[in-house]
Amino acid sequence: MYVYDEYDQSIVDARVEEFRDQVNRRLSGAMTEDQFKPLRLMNGLYLQLHAYMLRVAVPYGTLDSRQMRMLGHIARKYDRGYGHFTTRQNIQYNWIKLADAPDILAELATVQMHAIQTSGNCIRNISSDQFAGAAADEVADPRPWAELIRQWSTFHPEFTYLPRKFKIAVIAADEDRAAMRLHDIGIQLLERDGVLGAKIFVGGGMGRTPMIAHEVKDFITADHLMSYLEACLRVYNRYGRRDNIYKARIKILLHEIGVDAYRDQVEAEFAAIRELGIDPPLAELERITAMFAGPAFATDAPDTVDRSDPDFAVWLDQNVAAHKQPGHAVVTISLKPIGGIPGDASADQIDLMADLAERYGHDELRVTHAQNIVLPHVRKADLHSIWTALRDAGLAEANLDLISDIIACPGLDYCSLANARSIPLAQKIGERFAGRQRELGELKLKISGCINACGHHHAGHIGILGVDKKGTENYQLLLGGSGAEDVSLGKITGPGFDEDGVVDAIERVTDRYVELREGGERFLDTYRRVGMQPFKEAIYG
Amino acid sequence: MVDPITVNTNAGETLLRFRDDVVHDEPAVTLDAFLGQTNATAVRLEAGDDARELLDHLGQIALVEISFPTFRDGRGYSAARILREAGFEGELRAAGDVLVDQIPHMRRCGFDSFAPEKPIDGPTLTKLLALYPQPYQKAADARVPVWKLRHG
């Protein structure tokens, strides 16, 4: 894990002081709300329907137990006893008082955490593969590169007032667990002739105009990564649209001028700046990489697991993944209990997960973009003890990647932008399908309460979009999306439904899938083979 | 220069300057006018203008004024860096909706003069400019990035 040195700490401490001063100037009336808004947003503070929401950064989703406990402490002391893990691998608190925000940031700074650039039209938290450092299929740990980018992008003086927000993901495996190509910039590390470098994709995103990122650079080595990214951002900062907030993301720029023209402009910019000394020396990447060396794994850990407890065996098959080290495993803790709020965890649950990481998991936790928590490094021999503790805390739902493992935005229950509620719908779907979800197999269902698509509905095998139809909540159904390496965008089935109607429609879709599937086909595979028509017939008759 | 010098111009503007040379008194012309009449020495760039069009003429330019129609429009930050990266050493002035919390970033991008629409609170600016001991990244100012402090 990355550990701050005196420089990192002094920057985060200065940020706390700066924000405290800004809050004081706002509370005293020296600053207008209009002037304060972009400043508070760059500290992750939104004004929601009922209160302020604070979003805390979890860089590339990695935490240790001390940091996790701090998240529980903040939930307990400043919120209503729970936190909400987000699709950007962050955590947000929905009931924050403005006057408390500087104190919360000060507490976070004591455990090397912050809320820097978790909102605003700037470069946001860098996201990554939640299995980084544990996955058997990675060419390298992507997080040192993500940390390098985090530092470069923190308070970047040129890119703090971009046309719109800017999201970057870094992965290092062919299997994409981070929806990399649905980011403004997606980076895939790969090895070529023994040298590690990055393939750069630009212009992906969801929102009201979903697009898949285009490859703009085949291979760039670490010694010029920053100047290349700087060129990518500068072209966007200069030419991205600022006349219409809905057309301001970089994906629209690429769509309007074309990927080739964008690439040419970036190359011209890169040629102008690549020798200006923007790039840190390779020694900096090496310094960071050394901190991600990973734990010293026991080499004699037993590789077999006693499966005699049937409930445990179900969880084992669903929520536990292979680790690169024999005798070890990767555990995903589902934050999607049937009937619960996707991504929510109570302060006590957060503490328990911290305890498990400390006791069994080399002190590491990850937040996933699917709003779950991962213990990346546990011994197989400890799996039953971990499961027992999780079960007692209501955290042992065995539903990873099943239909009840739903990504949902906060929706109309919290968000001032939403058209429809997401959470009650997620709860109804979970309850309707709990009994047969294992029979349906991998089925990623994602719900957004408005077209801004925070719930990733475009990337759901089944997606649901809440809209406002003449003053009532209405839900459109989409099929065939994917945020993984087989990335695709879902298509709308037809006319929308009310809340119960959309649950019924999903049932008709899944019934038809069970009739049509061949061999081991997932829902998505069957959909891609047979197309929309059979499902349309099932839904609309 | 750590603290700015406040200058009142003949045109009635209040400037905050981080340079101690004499204020250039020729009115700035538009980019189009500049490119059409090559003897001007002061240019005003609107947010959408391409700073690169000045690069062949930097030797004759003493002042470039860059417009910020709203503080949310960040194009001027890139324009400033492009000019400084090309070696421009004249006065680089941010004009318009320039607020105290944005000035530290503008300084890093190479601006050394400010013509804010509304007065800037001096003590707040002084505090903000001194707040961050060192930056993470290299920019157009002389500040040394953290990675260089780490590795020399």
PDB file of C-alpha atoms in Angstrom, chain A residues 310-465:
ATOM      1  CA  PRO A 310     -23.608 -26.243   2.654  1.00  0.00           C
ATOM      2  CA  ASP A 311     -24.334 -22.541   3.229  1.00  0.00           C
ATOM      3  CA  PHE A 312     -20.626 -21.840   3.402  1.00  0.00           C
ATOM      4  CA  ALA A 313     -20.050 -23.816   0.205  1.00  0.00           C
ATOM      5  CA  VAL A 314     -22.604 -21.682  -1.650  1.00  0.00           C
ATOM      6  CA  TRP A 315     -20.832 -18.495  -0.563  1.00  0.00           C
ATOM      7  CA  LEU A 316     -17.461 -20.033  -1.390  1.00  0.00           C
ATOM      8  CA  ASP A 317     -18.557 -20.778  -4.939  1.00  0.00           C
ATOM      9  CA  GLN A 318     -20.139 -17.383  -5.468  1.00  0.00           C
ATOM     10  CA  ASN A 319     -18.039 -14.805  -3.634  1.00  0.00           C
ATOM     11  CA  VAL A 320     -14.527 -16.248  -3.474  1.00  0.00           C
ATOM     12  CA  ALA A 321     -12.103 -15.906  -6.403  1.00  0.00           C
ATOM     13  CA  ALA A 322      -8.738 -17.414  -7.245  1.00  0.00           C
ATOM     14  CA  HIS A 323      -5.588 -15.766  -5.899  1.00  0.00           C
ATOM     15  CA  LYS A 324      -2.227 -15.810  -7.625  1.00  0.00           C
ATOM     16  CA  GLN A 325      -0.689 -17.390  -4.533  1.00  0.00           C
ATOM     17  CA  PRO A 326      -1.547 -21.063  -3.818  1.00  0.00           C
ATOM     18  CA  GLY A 327      -3.409 -21.546  -0.547  1.00  0.00           C
ATOM     19  CA  HIS A 328      -4.888 -18.041  -0.774  1.00  0.00           C
ATOM     20  CA  ALA A 329      -8.107 -16.544  -2.088  1.00  0.00           C
ATOM     21  CA  VAL A 330      -9.855 -13.253  -2.832  1.00  0.00           C
ATOM     22  CA  VAL A 331     -13.079 -12.644  -0.908  1.00  0.00           C
ATOM     23  CA  THR A 332     -15.781 -10.280  -2.091  1.00  0.00           C
ATOM     24  CA  ILE A 333     -18.051  -9.123   0.722  1.00  0.00           C
ATOM     25  CA  SER A 334     -21.445  -8.348  -0.740  1.00  0.00           C
ATOM     26  CA  LEU A 335     -22.999  -5.056   0.349  1.00  0.00           C
ATOM     27  CA  LYS A 336     -26.197  -6.172  -1.383  1.00  0.00           C
ATOM     28  CA  PRO A 337     -28.235  -8.047   1.193  1.00  0.00           C
ATOM     29  CA  ILE A 338     -31.688  -8.963  -0.113  1.00  0.00           C
ATOM     30  CA  GLY A 339     -33.954  -6.035   0.713  1.00  0.00           C
ATOM     31  CA  GLY A 340     -31.054  -3.753   1.632  1.00  0.00           C
ATOM     32  CA  ILE A 341     -29.659  -0.568   0.118  1.00  0.00           C
ATOM     33  CA  PRO A 342     -26.938  -1.386  -2.437  1.00  0.00           C
ATOM     34  CA  GLY A 343     -23.527  -0.188  -1.239  1.00  0.00           C
ATOM     35  CA  ASP A 344     -24.604   0.834   2.258  1.00  0.00           C
ATOM     36  CA  ALA A 345     -22.721  -0.348   5.315  1.00  0.00           C
ATOM     37  CA  SER A 346     -23.282   0.522   8.949  1.00  0.00           C
ATOM     38  CA  ALA A 347     -20.470   1.820  11.134  1.00  0.00           C
ATOM     39  CA  ASP A 348     -20.435  -1.532  12.948  1.00  0.00           C
ATOM     40  CA  GLN A 349     -20.211  -3.441   9.671  1.00  0.00           C
ATOM     41  CA  ILE A 350     -17.388  -1.164   8.507  1.00  0.00           C
ATOM     42  CA  ASP A 351     -15.528  -1.873  11.755  1.00  0.00           C
ATOM     43  CA  LEU A 352     -16.083  -5.599  11.377  1.00  0.00           C
ATOM     44  CA  MET A 353     -14.692  -5.598   7.842  1.00  0.00           C
ATOM     45  CA  ALA A 354     -11.671  -3.652   9.129  1.00  0.00           C
ATOM     46  CA  ASP A 355     -11.196  -6.251  11.884  1.00  0.00           C
ATOM     47  CA  LEU A 356     -11.338  -9.114   9.376  1.00  0.00           C
ATOM     48  CA  ALA A 357      -8.806  -7.401   7.129  1.00  0.00           C
ATOM     49  CA  GLU A 358      -6.478  -6.873  10.037  1.00  0.00           C
ATOM     50  CA  ARG A 359      -6.837 -10.372  11.409  1.00  0.00           C
ATOM     51  CA  TYR A 360      -7.001 -12.457   8.238  1.00  0.00           C
ATOM     52  CA  GLY A 361      -6.278 -10.247   5.245  1.00  0.00           C
ATOM     53  CA  HIS A 362      -2.809  -8.666   5.522  1.00  0.00           C
ATOM     54  CA  ASP A 363      -4.543  -5.460   6.566  1.00  0.00           C
ATOM     55  CA  GLU A 364      -5.950  -4.662   3.135  1.00  0.00           C
ATOM     56  CA  LEU A 365      -9.416  -3.919   1.797  1.00  0.00           C
ATOM     57  CA  ARG A 366     -10.722  -2.780  -1.559  1.00  0.00           C
ATOM     58  CA  VAL A 367     -13.862  -1.010  -2.641  1.00  0.00           C
ATOM     59  CA  THR A 368     -15.236  -2.272  -5.963  1.00  0.00           C
ATOM     60  CA  HIS A 369     -17.006  -0.240  -8.629  1.00  0.00           C
ATOM     61  CA  ALA A 370     -19.930  -2.640  -8.128  1.00  0.00           C
ATOM     62  CA  GLN A 371     -20.219  -1.232  -4.570  1.00  0.00           C
ATOM     63  CA  ASN A 372     -18.877  -4.251  -2.713  1.00  0.00           C
ATOM     64  CA  ILE A 373     -15.828  -4.720  -0.475  1.00  0.00           C
ATOM     65  CA  VAL A 374     -12.949  -7.073  -1.187  1.00  0.00           C
ATOM     66  CA  LEU A 375     -10.479  -8.772   1.129  1.00  0.00           C
ATOM     67  CA  PRO A 376      -7.791  -9.374  -1.481  1.00  0.00           C
ATOM     68  CA  HIS A 377      -5.363 -11.594   0.396  1.00  0.00           C
ATOM     69  CA  VAL A 378      -6.790 -14.240   2.707  1.00  0.00           C
ATOM     70  CA  ARG A 379      -5.686 -17.786   3.462  1.00  0.00           C
ATOM     71  CA  LYS A 380      -8.087 -20.468   2.326  1.00  0.00           C
ATOM     72  CA  ALA A 381      -7.789 -21.997   5.791  1.00  0.00           C
ATOM     73  CA  ASP A 382      -9.403 -18.837   7.231  1.00  0.00           C
ATOM     74  CA  LEU A 383     -12.329 -18.652   4.822  1.00  0.00           C
ATOM     75  CA  HIS A 384     -14.787 -20.405   7.101  1.00  0.00           C
ATOM     76  CA  SER A 385     -13.952 -18.147  10.049  1.00  0.00           C
ATOM     77  CA  ILE A 386     -14.333 -15.078   7.829  1.00  0.00           C
ATOM     78  CA  TRP A 387     -17.653 -16.312   6.477  1.00  0.00           C
ATOM     79  CA  THR A 388     -18.971 -17.019   9.975  1.00  0.00           C
ATOM     80  CA  ALA A 389     -18.121 -13.496  11.132  1.00  0.00           C
ATOM     81  CA  LEU A 390     -19.665 -11.976   8.004  1.00  0.00           C
ATOM     82  CA  ARG A 391     -22.813 -14.057   8.379  1.00  0.00           C
ATOM     83  CA  ASP A 392     -23.263 -12.876  11.964  1.00  0.00           C
ATOM     84  CA  ALA A 393     -22.992  -9.265  10.737  1.00  0.00           C
ATOM     85  CA  GLY A 394     -25.448  -9.702   7.848  1.00  0.00           C
ATOM     86  CA  LEU A 395     -22.661  -9.495   5.288  1.00  0.00           C
ATOM     87  CA  ALA A 396     -22.559 -13.026   3.891  1.00  0.00           C
ATOM     88  CA  GLU A 397     -25.012 -12.686   1.000  1.00  0.00           C
ATOM     89  CA  ALA A 398     -23.722 -15.120  -1.619  1.00  0.00           C
ATOM     90  CA  ASN A 399     -24.729 -13.103  -4.664  1.00  0.00           C
ATOM     91  CA  LEU A 400     -21.622 -11.707  -6.347  1.00  0.00           C
ATOM     92  CA  ASP A 401     -22.480 -10.944 -10.012  1.00  0.00           C
ATOM     93  CA  LEU A 402     -25.979 -12.413  -9.613  1.00  0.00           C
ATOM     94  CA  ILE A 403     -29.173 -10.487 -10.310  1.00  0.00           C
ATOM     95  CA  SER A 404     -29.455  -9.155  -6.744  1.00  0.00           C
ATOM     96  CA  ASP A 405     -25.872  -7.806  -6.788  1.00  0.00           C
ATOM     97  CA  ILE A 406     -27.371  -4.582  -8.088  1.00  0.00           C
ATOM     98  CA  ILE A 407     -25.567  -1.335  -8.779  1.00  0.00           C
ATOM     99  CA  ALA A 408     -27.955   1.489  -7.978  1.00  0.00           C
ATOM    100  CA  CYS A 409     -27.539   5.235  -7.703  1.00  0.00           C
ATOM    101  CA  PRO A 410     -28.990   7.002  -4.612  1.00  0.00           C
ATOM    102  CA  GLY A 411     -31.964   8.054  -6.745  1.00  0.00           C
ATOM    103  CA  LEU A 412     -34.828  10.281  -5.710  1.00  0.00           C
ATOM    104  CA  ASP A 413     -34.452   9.300  -2.062  1.00  0.00           C
ATOM    105  CA  TYR A 414     -31.367  11.543  -1.848  1.00  0.00           C
ATOM    106  CA  CYS A 415     -30.376  13.100  -5.129  1.00  0.00           C
ATOM    107  CA  SER A 416     -31.654  16.454  -6.343  1.00  0.00           C
ATOM    108  CA  LEU A 417     -31.126  15.455  -9.984  1.00  0.00           C
ATOM    109  CA  ALA A 418     -33.062  12.186  -9.913  1.00  0.00           C
ATOM    110  CA  ASN A 419     -36.375  11.597 -11.685  1.00  0.00           C
ATOM    111  CA  ALA A 420     -37.196   8.340  -9.950  1.00  0.00           C
ATOM    112  CA  ARG A 421     -36.290   6.251  -6.932  1.00  0.00           C
ATOM    113  CA  SER A 422     -33.649   3.555  -7.398  1.00  0.00           C
ATOM    114  CA  ILE A 423     -33.292   2.034  -3.944  1.00  0.00           C
ATOM    115  CA  PRO A 424     -36.864   0.715  -3.422  1.00  0.00           C
ATOM    116  CA  LEU A 425     -36.766  -0.800  -6.897  1.00  0.00           C
ATOM    117  CA  ALA A 426     -33.468  -2.543  -6.158  1.00  0.00           C
ATOM    118  CA  GLN A 427     -35.027  -3.913  -2.977  1.00  0.00           C
ATOM    119  CA  LYS A 428     -38.075  -5.237  -4.835  1.00  0.00           C
ATOM    120  CA  ILE A 429     -35.949  -6.909  -7.504  1.00  0.00           C
ATOM    121  CA  GLY A 430     -33.747  -8.513  -4.864  1.00  0.00           C
ATOM    122  CA  GLU A 431     -36.783  -9.869  -3.059  1.00  0.00           C
ATOM    123  CA  ARG A 432     -38.485 -11.123  -6.242  1.00  0.00           C
ATOM    124  CA  PHE A 433     -35.445 -13.056  -7.528  1.00  0.00           C
ATOM    125  CA  ALA A 434     -33.697 -14.121  -4.321  1.00  0.00           C
ATOM    126  CA  GLY A 435     -34.964 -17.685  -4.607  1.00  0.00           C
ATOM    127  CA  ARG A 436     -33.860 -18.310  -8.180  1.00  0.00           C
ATOM    128  CA  GLN A 437     -30.881 -16.042  -8.731  1.00  0.00           C
ATOM    129  CA  ARG A 438     -28.360 -18.858  -8.689  1.00  0.00           C
ATOM    130  CA  GLU A 439     -30.339 -20.664 -11.387  1.00  0.00           C
ATOM    131  CA  LEU A 440     -30.105 -17.491 -13.531  1.00  0.00           C
ATOM    132  CA  GLY A 441     -26.330 -17.306 -13.178  1.00  0.00           C
ATOM    133  CA  GLU A 442     -24.227 -14.219 -13.875  1.00  0.00           C
ATOM    134  CA  LEU A 443     -26.614 -11.340 -14.494  1.00  0.00           C
ATOM    135  CA  LYS A 444     -25.477  -7.805 -13.820  1.00  0.00           C
ATOM    136  CA  LEU A 445     -28.390  -5.500 -13.152  1.00  0.00           C
ATOM    137  CA  LYS A 446     -27.855  -1.754 -12.845  1.00  0.00           C
ATOM    138  CA  ILE A 447     -30.301   1.018 -11.991  1.00  0.00           C
ATOM    139  CA  SER A 448     -30.051   4.760 -12.578  1.00  0.00           C
ATOM    140  CA  GLY A 449     -32.668   7.191 -11.304  1.00  0.00           C
ATOM    141  CA  CYS A 450     -32.075   9.648 -14.143  1.00  0.00           C
ATOM    142  CA  ILE A 451     -30.270   9.869 -17.452  1.00  0.00           C
ATOM    143  CA  ASN A 452     -27.023  10.976 -15.847  1.00  0.00           C
ATOM    144  CA  ALA A 453     -26.471   7.232 -15.416  1.00  0.00           C
ATOM    145  CA  CYS A 454     -24.668   7.158 -12.058  1.00  0.00           C
ATOM    146  CA  GLY A 455     -26.098   3.637 -11.662  1.00  0.00           C
ATOM    147  CA  HIS A 456     -24.367   2.517 -14.890  1.00  0.00           C
ATOM    148  CA  HIS A 457     -27.618   1.313 -16.489  1.00  0.00           C
ATOM    149  CA  HIS A 458     -26.070   1.413 -19.980  1.00  0.00           C
ATOM    150  CA  ALA A 459     -23.529  -1.187 -18.864  1.00  0.00           C
ATOM    151  CA  GLY A 460     -25.980  -3.581 -17.215  1.00  0.00           C
ATOM    152  CA  HIS A 461     -26.758  -6.950 -18.741  1.00  0.00           C
ATOM    153  CA  ILE A 462     -30.120  -5.667 -17.644  1.00  0.00           C
ATOM    154  CA  GLY A 463     -30.297  -1.911 -17.139  1.00  0.00           C
ATOM    155  CA  ILE A 464     -33.073   0.211 -15.703  1.00  0.00           C
ATOM    156  CA  LEU A 465     -33.430   3.932 -16.256  1.00  0.00           C
TER     157      LEU A 465
END
